[in-house]
Structures are given as structure tokens and as C-alpha cells.
C-alpha atoms as an extended CHARMM CRD file, in Angstrom:
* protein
*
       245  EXT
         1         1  UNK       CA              8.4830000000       -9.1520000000       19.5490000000  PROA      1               0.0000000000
         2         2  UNK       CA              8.5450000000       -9.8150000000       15.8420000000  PROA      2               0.0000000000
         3         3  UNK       CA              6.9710000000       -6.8060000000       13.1560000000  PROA      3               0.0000000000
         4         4  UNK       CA              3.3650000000       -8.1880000000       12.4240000000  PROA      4               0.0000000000
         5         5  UNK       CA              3.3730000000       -8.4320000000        8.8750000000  PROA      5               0.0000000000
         6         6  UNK       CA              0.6610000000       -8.6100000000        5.6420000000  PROA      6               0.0000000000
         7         7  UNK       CA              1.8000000000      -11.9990000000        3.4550000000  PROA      7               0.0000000000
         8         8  UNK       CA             -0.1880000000      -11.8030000000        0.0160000000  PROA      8               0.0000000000
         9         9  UNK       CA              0.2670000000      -15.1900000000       -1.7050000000  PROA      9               0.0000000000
        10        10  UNK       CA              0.1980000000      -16.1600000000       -4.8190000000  PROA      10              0.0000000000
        11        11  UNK       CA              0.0810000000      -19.2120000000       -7.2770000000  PROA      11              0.0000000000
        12        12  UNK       CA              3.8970000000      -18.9400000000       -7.9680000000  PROA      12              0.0000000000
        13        13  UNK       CA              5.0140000000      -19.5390000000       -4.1350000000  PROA      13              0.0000000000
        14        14  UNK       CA              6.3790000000      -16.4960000000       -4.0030000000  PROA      14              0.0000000000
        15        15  UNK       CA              5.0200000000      -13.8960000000       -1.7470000000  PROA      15              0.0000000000
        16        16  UNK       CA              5.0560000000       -9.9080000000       -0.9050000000  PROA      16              0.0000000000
        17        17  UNK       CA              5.6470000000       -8.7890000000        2.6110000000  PROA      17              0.0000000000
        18        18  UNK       CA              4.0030000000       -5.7630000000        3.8960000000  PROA      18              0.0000000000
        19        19  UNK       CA              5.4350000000       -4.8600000000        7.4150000000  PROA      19              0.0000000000
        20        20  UNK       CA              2.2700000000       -3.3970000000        9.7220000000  PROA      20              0.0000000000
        21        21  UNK       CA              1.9720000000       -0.1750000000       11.2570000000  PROA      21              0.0000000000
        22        22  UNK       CA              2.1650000000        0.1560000000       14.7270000000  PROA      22              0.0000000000
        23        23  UNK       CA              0.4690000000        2.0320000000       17.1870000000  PROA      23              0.0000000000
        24        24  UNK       CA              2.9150000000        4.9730000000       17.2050000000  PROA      24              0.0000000000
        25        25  UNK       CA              2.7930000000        4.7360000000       13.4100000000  PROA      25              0.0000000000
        26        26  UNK       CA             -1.1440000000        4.7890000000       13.2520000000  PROA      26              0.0000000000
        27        27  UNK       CA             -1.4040000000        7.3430000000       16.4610000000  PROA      27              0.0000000000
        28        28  UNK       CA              0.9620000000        9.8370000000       14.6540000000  PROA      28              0.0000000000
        29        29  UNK       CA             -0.5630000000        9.7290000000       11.8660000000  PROA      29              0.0000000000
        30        30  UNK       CA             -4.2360000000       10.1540000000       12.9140000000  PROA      30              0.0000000000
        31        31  UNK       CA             -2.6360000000       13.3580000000       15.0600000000  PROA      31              0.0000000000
        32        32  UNK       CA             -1.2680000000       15.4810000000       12.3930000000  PROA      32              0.0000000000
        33        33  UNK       CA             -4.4260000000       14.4500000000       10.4080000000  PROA      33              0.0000000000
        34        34  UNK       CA             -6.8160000000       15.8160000000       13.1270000000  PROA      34              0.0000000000
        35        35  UNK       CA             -4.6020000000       18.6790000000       13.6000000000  PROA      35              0.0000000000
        36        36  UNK       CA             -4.7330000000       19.6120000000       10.1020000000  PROA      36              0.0000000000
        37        37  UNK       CA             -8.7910000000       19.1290000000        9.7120000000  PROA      37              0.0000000000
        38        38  UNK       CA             -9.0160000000       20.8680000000       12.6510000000  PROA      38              0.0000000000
        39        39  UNK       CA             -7.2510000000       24.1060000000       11.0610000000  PROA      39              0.0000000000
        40        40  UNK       CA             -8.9850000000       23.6600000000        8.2230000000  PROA      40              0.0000000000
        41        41  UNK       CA            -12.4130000000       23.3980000000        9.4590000000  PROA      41              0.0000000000
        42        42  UNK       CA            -11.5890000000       26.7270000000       12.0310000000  PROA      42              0.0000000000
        43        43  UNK       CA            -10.0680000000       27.7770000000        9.2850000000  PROA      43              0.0000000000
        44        44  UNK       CA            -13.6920000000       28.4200000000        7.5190000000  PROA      44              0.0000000000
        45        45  UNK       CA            -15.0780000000       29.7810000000       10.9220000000  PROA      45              0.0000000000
        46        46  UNK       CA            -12.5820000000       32.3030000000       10.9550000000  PROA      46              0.0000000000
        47        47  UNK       CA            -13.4440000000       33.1220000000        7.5240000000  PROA      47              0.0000000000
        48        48  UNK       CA            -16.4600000000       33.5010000000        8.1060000000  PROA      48              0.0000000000
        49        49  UNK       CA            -16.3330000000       35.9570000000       11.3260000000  PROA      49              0.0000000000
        50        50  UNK       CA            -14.2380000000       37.9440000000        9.3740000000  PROA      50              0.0000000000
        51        51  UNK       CA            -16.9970000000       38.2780000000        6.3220000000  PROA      51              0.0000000000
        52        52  UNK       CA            -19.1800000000       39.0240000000        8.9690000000  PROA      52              0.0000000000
        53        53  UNK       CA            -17.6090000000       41.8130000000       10.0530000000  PROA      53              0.0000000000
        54        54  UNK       CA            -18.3800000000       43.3260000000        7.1450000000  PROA      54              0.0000000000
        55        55  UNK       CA            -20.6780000000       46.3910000000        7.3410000000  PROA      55              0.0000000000
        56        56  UNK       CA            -22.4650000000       45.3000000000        3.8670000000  PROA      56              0.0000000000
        57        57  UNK       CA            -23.3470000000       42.3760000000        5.7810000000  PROA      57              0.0000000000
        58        58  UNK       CA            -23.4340000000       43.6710000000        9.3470000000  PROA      58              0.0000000000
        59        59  UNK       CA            -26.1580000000       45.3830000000        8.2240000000  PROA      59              0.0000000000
        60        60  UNK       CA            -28.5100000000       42.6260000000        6.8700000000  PROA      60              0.0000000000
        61        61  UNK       CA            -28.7920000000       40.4420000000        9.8340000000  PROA      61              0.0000000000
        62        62  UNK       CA            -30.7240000000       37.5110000000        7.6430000000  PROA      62              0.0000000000
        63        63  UNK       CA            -27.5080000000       37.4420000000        5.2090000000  PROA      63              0.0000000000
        64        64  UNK       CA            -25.1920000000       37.4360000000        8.0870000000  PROA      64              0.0000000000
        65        65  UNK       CA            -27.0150000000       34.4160000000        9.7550000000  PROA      65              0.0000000000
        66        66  UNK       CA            -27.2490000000       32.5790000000        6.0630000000  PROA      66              0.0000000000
        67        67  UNK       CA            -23.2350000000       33.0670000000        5.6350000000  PROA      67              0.0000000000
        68        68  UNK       CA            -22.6180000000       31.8630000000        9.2540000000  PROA      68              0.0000000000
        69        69  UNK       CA            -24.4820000000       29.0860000000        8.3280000000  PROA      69              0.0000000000
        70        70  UNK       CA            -23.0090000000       28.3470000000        5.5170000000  PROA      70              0.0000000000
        71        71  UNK       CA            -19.0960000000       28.0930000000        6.9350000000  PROA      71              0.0000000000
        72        72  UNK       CA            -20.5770000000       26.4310000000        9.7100000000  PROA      72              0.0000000000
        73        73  UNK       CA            -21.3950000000       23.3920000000        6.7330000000  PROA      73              0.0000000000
        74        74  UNK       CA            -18.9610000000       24.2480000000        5.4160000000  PROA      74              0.0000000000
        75        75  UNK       CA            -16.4220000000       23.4940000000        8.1880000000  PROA      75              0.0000000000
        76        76  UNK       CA            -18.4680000000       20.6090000000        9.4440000000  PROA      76              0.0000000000
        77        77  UNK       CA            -18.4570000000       18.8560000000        5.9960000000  PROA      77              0.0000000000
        78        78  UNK       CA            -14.1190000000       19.4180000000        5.9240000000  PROA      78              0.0000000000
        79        79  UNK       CA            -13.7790000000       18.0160000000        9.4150000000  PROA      79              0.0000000000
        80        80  UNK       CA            -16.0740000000       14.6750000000        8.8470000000  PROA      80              0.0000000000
        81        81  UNK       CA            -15.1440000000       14.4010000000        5.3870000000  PROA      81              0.0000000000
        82        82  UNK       CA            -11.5630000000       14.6280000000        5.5430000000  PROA      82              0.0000000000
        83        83  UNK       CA            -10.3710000000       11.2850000000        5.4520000000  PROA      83              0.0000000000
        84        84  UNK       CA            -12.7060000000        9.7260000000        3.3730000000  PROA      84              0.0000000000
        85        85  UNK       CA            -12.4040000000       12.4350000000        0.7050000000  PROA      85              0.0000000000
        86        86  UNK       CA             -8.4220000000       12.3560000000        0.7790000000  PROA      86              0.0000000000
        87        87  UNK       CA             -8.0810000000        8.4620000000        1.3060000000  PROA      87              0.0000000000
        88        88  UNK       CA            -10.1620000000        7.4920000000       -1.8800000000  PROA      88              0.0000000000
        89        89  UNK       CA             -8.0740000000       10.3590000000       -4.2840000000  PROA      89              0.0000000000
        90        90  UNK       CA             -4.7490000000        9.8330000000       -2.5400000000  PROA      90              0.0000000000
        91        91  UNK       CA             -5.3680000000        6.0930000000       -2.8190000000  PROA      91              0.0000000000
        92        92  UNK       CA             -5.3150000000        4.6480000000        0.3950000000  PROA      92              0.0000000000
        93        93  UNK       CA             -2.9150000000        7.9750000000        2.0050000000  PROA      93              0.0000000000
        94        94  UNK       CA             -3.7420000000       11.1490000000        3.8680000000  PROA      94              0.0000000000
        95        95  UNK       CA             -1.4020000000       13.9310000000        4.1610000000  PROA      95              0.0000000000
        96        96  UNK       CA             -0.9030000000       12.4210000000        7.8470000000  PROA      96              0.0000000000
        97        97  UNK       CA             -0.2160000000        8.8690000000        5.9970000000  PROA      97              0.0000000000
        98        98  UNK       CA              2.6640000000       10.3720000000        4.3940000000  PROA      98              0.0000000000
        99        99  UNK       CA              4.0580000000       11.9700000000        6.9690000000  PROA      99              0.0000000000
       100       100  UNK       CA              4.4980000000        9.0050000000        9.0090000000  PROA      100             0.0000000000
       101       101  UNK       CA              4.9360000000        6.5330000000        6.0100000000  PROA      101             0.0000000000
       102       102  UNK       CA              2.3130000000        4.5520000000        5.8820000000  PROA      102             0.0000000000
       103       103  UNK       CA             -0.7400000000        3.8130000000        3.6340000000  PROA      103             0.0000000000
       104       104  UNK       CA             -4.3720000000        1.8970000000        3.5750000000  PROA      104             0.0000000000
       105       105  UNK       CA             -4.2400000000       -1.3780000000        1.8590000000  PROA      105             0.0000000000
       106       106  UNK       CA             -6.6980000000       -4.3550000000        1.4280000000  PROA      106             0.0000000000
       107       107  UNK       CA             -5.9010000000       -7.3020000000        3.5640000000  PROA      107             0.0000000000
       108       108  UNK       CA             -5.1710000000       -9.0170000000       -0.5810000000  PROA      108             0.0000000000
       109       109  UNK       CA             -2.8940000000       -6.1150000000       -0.9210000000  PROA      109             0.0000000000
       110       110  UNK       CA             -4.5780000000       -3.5810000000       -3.1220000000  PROA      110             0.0000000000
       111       111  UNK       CA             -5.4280000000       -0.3950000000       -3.0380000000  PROA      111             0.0000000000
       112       112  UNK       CA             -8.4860000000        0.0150000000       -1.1230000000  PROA      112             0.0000000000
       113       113  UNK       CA            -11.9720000000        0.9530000000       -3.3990000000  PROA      113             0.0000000000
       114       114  UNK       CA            -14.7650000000        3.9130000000       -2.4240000000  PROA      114             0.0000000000
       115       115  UNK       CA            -16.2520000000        1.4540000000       -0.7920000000  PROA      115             0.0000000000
       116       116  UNK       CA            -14.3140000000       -0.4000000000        1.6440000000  PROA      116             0.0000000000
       117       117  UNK       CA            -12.8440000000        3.6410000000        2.7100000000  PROA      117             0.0000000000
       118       118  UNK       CA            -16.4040000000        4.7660000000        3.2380000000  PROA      118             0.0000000000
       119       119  UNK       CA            -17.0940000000        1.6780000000        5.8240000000  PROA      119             0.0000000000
       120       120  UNK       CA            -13.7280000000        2.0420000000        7.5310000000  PROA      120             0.0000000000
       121       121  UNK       CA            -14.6800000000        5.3910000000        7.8440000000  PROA      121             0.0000000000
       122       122  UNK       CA            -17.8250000000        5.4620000000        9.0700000000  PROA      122             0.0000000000
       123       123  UNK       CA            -16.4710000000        2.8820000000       11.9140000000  PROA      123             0.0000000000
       124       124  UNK       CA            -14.9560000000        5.8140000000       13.4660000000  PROA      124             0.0000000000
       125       125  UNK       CA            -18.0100000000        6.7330000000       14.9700000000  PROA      125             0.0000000000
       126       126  UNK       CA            -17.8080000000        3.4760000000       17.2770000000  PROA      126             0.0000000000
       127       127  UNK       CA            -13.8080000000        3.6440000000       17.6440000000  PROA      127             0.0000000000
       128       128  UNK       CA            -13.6290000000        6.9120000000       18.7310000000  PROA      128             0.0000000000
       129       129  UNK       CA            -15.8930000000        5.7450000000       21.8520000000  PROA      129             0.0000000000
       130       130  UNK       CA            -16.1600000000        6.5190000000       24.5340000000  PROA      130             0.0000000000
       131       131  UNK       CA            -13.1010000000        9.2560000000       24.4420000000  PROA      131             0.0000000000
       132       132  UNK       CA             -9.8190000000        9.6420000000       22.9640000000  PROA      132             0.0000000000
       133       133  UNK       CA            -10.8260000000        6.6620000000       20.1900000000  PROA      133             0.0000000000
       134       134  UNK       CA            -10.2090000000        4.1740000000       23.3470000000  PROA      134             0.0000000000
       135       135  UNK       CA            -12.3070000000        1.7110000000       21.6360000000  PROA      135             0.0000000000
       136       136  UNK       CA             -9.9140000000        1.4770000000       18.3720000000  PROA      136             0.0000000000
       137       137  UNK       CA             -6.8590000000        1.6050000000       20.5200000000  PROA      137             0.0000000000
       138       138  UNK       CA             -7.9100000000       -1.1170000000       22.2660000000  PROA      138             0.0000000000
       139       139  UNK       CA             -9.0320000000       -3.1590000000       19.0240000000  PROA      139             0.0000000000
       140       140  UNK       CA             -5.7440000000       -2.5010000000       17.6830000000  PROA      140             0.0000000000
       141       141  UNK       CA             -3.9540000000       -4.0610000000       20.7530000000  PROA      141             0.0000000000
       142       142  UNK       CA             -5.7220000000       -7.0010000000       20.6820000000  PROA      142             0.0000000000
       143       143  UNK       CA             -5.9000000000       -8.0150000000       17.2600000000  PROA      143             0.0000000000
       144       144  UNK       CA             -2.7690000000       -9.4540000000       14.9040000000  PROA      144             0.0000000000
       145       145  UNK       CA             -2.6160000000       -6.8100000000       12.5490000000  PROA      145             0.0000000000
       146       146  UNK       CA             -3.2670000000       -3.9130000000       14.3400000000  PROA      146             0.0000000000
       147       147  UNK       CA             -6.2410000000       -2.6960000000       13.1010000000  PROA      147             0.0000000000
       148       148  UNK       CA             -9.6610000000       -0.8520000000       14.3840000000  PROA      148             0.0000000000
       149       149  UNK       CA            -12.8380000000       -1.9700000000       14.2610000000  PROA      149             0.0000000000
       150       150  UNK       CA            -13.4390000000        0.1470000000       11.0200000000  PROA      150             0.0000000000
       151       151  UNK       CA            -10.9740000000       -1.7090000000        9.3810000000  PROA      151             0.0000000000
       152       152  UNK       CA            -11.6990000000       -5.4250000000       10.3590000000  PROA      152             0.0000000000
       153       153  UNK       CA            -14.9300000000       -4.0840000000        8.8420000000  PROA      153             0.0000000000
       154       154  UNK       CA            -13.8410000000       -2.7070000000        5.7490000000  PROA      154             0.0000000000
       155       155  UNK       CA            -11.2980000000       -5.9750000000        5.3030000000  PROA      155             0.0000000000
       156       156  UNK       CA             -8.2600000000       -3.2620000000        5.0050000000  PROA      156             0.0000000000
       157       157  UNK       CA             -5.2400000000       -2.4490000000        7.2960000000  PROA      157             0.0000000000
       158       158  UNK       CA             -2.4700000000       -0.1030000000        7.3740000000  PROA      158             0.0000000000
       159       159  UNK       CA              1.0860000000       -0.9630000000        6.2070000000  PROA      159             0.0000000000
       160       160  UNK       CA              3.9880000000        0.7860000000        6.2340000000  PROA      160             0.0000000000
       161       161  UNK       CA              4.8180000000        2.8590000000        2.7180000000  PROA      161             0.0000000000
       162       162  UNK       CA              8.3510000000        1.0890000000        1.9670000000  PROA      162             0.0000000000
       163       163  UNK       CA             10.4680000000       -0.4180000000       -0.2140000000  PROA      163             0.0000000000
       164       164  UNK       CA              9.0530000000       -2.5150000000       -3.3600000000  PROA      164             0.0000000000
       165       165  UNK       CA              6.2840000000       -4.3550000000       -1.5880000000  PROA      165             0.0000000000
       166       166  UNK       CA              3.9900000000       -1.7700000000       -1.2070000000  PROA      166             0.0000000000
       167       167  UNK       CA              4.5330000000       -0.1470000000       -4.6130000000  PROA      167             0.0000000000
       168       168  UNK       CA              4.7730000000       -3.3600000000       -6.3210000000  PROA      168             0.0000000000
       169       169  UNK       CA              0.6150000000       -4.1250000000       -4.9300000000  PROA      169             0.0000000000
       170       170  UNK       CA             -0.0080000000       -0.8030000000       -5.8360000000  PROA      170             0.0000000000
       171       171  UNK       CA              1.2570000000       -1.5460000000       -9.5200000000  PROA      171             0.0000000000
       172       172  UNK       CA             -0.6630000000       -4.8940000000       -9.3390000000  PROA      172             0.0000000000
       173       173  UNK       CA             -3.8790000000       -3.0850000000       -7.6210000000  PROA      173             0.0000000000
       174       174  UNK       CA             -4.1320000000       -0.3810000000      -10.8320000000  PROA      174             0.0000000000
       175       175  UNK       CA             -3.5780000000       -3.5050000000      -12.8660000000  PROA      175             0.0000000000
       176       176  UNK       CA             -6.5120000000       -5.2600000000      -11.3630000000  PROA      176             0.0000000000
       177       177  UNK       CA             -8.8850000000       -2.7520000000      -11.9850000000  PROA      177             0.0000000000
       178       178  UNK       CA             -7.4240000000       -1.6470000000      -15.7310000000  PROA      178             0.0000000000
       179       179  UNK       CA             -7.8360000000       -5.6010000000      -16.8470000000  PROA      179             0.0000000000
       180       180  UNK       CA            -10.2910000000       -7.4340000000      -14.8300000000  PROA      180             0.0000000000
       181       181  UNK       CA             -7.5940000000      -10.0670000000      -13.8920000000  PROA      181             0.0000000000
       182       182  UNK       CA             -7.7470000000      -11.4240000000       -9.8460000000  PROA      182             0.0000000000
       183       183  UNK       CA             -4.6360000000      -10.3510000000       -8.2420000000  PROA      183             0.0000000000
       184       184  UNK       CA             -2.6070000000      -14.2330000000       -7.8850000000  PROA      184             0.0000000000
       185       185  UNK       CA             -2.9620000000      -14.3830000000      -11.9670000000  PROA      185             0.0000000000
       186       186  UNK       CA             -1.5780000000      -11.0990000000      -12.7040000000  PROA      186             0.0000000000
       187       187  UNK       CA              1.1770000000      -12.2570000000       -9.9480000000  PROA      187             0.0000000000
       188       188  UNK       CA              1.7060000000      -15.4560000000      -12.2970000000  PROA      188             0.0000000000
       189       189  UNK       CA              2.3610000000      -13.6290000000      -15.6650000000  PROA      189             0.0000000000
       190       190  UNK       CA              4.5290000000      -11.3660000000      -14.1730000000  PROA      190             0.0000000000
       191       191  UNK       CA              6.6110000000      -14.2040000000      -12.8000000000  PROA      191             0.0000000000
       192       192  UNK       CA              6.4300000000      -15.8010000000      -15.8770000000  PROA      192             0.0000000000
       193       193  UNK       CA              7.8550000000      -12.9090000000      -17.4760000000  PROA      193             0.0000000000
       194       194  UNK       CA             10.5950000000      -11.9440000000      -14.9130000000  PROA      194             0.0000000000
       195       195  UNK       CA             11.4980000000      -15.8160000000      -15.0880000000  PROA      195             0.0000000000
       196       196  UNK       CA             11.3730000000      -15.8170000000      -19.2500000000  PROA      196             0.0000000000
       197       197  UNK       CA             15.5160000000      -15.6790000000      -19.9380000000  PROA      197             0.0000000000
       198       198  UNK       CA             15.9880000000      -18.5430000000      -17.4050000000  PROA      198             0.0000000000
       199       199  UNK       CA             13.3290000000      -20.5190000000      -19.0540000000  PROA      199             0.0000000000
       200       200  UNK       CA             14.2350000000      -23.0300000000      -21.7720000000  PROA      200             0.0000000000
       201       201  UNK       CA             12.1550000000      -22.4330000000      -25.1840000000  PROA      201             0.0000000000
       202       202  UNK       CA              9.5720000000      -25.7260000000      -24.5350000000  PROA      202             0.0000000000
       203       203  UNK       CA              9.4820000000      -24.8580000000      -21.3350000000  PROA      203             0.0000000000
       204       204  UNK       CA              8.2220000000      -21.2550000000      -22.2110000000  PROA      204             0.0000000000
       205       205  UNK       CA              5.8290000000      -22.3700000000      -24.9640000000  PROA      205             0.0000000000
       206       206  UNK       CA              3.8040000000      -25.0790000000      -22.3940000000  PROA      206             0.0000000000
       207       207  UNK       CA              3.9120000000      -22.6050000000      -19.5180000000  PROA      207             0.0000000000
       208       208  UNK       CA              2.4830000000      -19.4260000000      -21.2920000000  PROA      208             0.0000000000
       209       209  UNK       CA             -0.1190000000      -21.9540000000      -23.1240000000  PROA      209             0.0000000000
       210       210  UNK       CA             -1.4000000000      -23.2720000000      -20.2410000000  PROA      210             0.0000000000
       211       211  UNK       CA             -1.8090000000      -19.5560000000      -18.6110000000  PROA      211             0.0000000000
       212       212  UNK       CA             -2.8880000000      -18.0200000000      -21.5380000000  PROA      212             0.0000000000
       213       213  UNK       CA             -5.7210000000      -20.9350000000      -22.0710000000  PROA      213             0.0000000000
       214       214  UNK       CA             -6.8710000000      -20.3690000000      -18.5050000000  PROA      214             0.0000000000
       215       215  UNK       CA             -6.7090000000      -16.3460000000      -18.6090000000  PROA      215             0.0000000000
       216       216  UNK       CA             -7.2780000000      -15.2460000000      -22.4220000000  PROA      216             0.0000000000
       217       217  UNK       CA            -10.7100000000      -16.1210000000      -23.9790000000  PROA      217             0.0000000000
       218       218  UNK       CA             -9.7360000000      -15.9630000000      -27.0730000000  PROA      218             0.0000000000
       219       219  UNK       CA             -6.5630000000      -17.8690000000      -27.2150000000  PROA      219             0.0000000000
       220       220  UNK       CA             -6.9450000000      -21.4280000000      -28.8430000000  PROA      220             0.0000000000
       221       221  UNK       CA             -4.4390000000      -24.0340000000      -27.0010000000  PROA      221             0.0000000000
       222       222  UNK       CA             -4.1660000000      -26.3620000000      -30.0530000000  PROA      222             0.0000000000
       223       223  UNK       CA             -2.4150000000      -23.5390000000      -31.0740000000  PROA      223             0.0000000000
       224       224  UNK       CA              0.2610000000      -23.2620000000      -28.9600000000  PROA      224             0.0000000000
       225       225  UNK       CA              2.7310000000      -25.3800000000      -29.8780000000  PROA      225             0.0000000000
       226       226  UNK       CA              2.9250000000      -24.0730000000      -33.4460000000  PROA      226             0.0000000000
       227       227  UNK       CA              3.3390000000      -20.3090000000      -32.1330000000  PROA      227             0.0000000000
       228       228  UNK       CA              6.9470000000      -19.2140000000      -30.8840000000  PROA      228             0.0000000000
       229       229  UNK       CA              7.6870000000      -18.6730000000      -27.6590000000  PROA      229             0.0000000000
       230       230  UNK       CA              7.8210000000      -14.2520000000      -28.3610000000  PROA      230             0.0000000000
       231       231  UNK       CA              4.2890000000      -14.7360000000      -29.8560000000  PROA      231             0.0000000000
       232       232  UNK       CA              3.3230000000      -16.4370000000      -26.4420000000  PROA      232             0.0000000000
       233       233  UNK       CA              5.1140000000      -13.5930000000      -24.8340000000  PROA      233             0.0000000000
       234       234  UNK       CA              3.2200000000      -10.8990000000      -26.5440000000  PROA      234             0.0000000000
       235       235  UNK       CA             -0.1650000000      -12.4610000000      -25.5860000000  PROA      235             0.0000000000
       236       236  UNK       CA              0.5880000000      -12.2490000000      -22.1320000000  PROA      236             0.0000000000
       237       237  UNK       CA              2.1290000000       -8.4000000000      -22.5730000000  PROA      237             0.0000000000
       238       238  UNK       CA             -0.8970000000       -7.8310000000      -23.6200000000  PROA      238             0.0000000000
       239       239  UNK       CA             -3.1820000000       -9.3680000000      -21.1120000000  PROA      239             0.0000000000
       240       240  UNK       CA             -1.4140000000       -7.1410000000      -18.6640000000  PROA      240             0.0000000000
       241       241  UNK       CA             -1.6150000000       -3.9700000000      -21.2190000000  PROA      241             0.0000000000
       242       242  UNK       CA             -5.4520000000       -4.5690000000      -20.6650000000  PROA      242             0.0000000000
       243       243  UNK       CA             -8.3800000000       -4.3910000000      -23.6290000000  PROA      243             0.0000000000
       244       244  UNK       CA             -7.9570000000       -1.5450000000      -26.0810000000  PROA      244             0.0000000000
       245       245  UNK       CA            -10.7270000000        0.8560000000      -26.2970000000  PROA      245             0.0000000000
């Protein structure tokens, strides 16, 4: 049976192909992650029992409850927040992620926001029902790109880490968010560019005008023709360089 793949098109014809992770991808991934929260979180248990050994506090029994309290939080807050914390500043990874090679991406291709990460998240509480997360396992069977119910939820899915593809979305995702462009027009300019040598000069100056009088506010087509083709060029450089602060 053929990889499932993620196809993000765009207005060039030309599209990025994201190969799916599978179930042994995805299953080997969530078990070194819930190996490693698990450490963690007996990690502060053990750290605590150990403080409480301590005759300072061995002697003040209301101090010795508050601490065991607190690294009972404490490891509560590292096991449940794990892989919400680490998937929204690794962007879209976990150290399990890695490991197997595989990262969280939008079903457009980018990186995923707080947002969509706290709702795929929160969907574990359903997946993981009724043991052994047989309810995501099954969802992921069933569906075309492998995903749980926390992602069809969140609109996100997990690819494989390879290649160009995936760093070339992640390029175009930090993009995105640094100029405000949708993804399929910062797709176009950088096709434009990459084409730019092939391109005859005419051809150059009615392409970029038409882009730049769709994408650039402040561009006047009447102007266009009259500006060479490196001025065009620049004006589209700089769309992608973003506004300067």
C-alpha cells in the first residue's frame, strides 16, 4: 500500500509532499515521550521524599505535608503539560518527535499555533479511552492521514521530518506569521524568484506587476512598466523580508 501523503498546493501548480507518519512512527514516538514524562514527573516525587527525609523538615509535620504537596503539583503539572508545553516551543516536535523523525504540522503545511496544540492536546483525554489510547489507535486506522481524534480537531497531522518539504513549510510557516502573507502567495513569489533567470525581461516586468498589485498596497501598477525588472525584484524581496519596525 502506497505512503499516505500531505499535498499543499499552491497557485503556481507546483506542490510540496509531506509523507505521513505511520502508526509505528506515531506509537514510538508517543512511547519514549511517556517514558520520559514519566521520569520526569517521578522524578519530582523522588525529590521530594528525599527533602522529606530531612530532619529540619521531619520535624514540622505541616511543612512536610506543604512540600509533598507541592512536588505532587509539581509532578502532575510536568506529566499533563508535557506535550503541550514542548510542542508549542519546539514548534510542532517533542523530544520523542525527534527521535523518531517526525513533527506536527497543519493540514496547509505550517507550523502548528498555541492554539490548534492546546486542542489536539486536550483530545487526549477522549483518545486515550478506554485504555492503552484504543480510541486514537483506532481513529488513526480508519482515517487517510493517520491521525487521532485530537488532531482531526485541531486540523493538524503528523509528517515525517525529511528532506526539503518539511523544512521548506517550516521556512514558509515563519514567513507567514513575520509578513501577514497566506501561504499559496508567499509560494508564488518564491517561484517567481527561483524562476527569475529563465524568465525573459517583459515577461518578468508583467508577472511581478501583476503580483505585486495584488499583494503590495502600496505599489501603483501604472507604474510598472516604467520600473526595471531588478526594481520589481526588490519589491517582492521585500514583501518576503516583511514590514520594518
Amino acid at each position: 500500500m502506497a505512503e499516505e501523503e500531505l499535498i499543499v498546493r499552491g497557485l503556481t501548480g507546483v506542490d510540496i509532499r509531506v509523507r505521513i507518519a505511520g502508526l509505528g512512527t506515531r506509537s514510538y514516538a508517543f512511547v519514549t515521550d511517556w517514558l520520559l514524562r514519566t521520569l520526569l514527573a517521578l522524578g519530582w516525587l523522588l525529590l521530594g521524599a528525599l527533602l522529606r527525609l530531612m530532619p529540619a523538615v521531619m520535624a514540622d509535620r505541616r511543612l512536610g505535608d506543604g512540600l509533598m504537596l507541592a512536588v505532587a503539583v509539581l509532578a502532575l503539572a510536568t506529566y499533563f503539560l508535557y506535550h503541550p508545553v514542548l510542542e508549542t516551543v519546539m514548534r510542532g516536535r517533542t523530544p520523542g518527535l525527534r527521535k523518531a523523525g517526525a513533527r506536527i504540522v497543519t493540514v496547509e503545511g505550517a507550523t502548528p499555533g498555541t492554539g490548534p496544540i492546546l486542542i489536539r492536546n486536550l483530545f487526549r483525554l477522549i483518545d486515550c479511552l478506554p485504555v492503552f489510547y484504543m480510541v486514537g489507535l483506532a481513529c488513526c486506522m480508519l482515517t487517510k492521514q493517520r491521525v487521532r481524534l485530537g488532531d482531526l480537531a485541531a486540523g493538524t497531522v503528523m509528517a515525517l521530518d525529511e528532506a526539503d518539504s518539511v523544512q521548506s513549510l517550516g521556512r514558509l510557516s515563519a514567513q507567514m506569521q513575520q509578513t501577514g502573507l497566506p501561504l499559496d502567495a508567499l509560494r508564488l513569489i518564491h517561484d517567481l524568484l527561483d524562476r527569475w533567470p529563465e524568465l525573459a525581461p517583459q515577461q518578468r516586468i508583467r508577472v511581478a506587476g501583476e503580483l505585486l498589485h495584488k499583494l503590495d498596497p502600496g505599489f501603483d501598477s501604472r507604474v510598472s512598466e516604467a520600473s526595471g525588472d531588478q526594481v520589481l525584484r526588490g519589491r517582492l524581496e521585500a514583501l518576503l523580508a516583511g514590514p520594518r519596525h
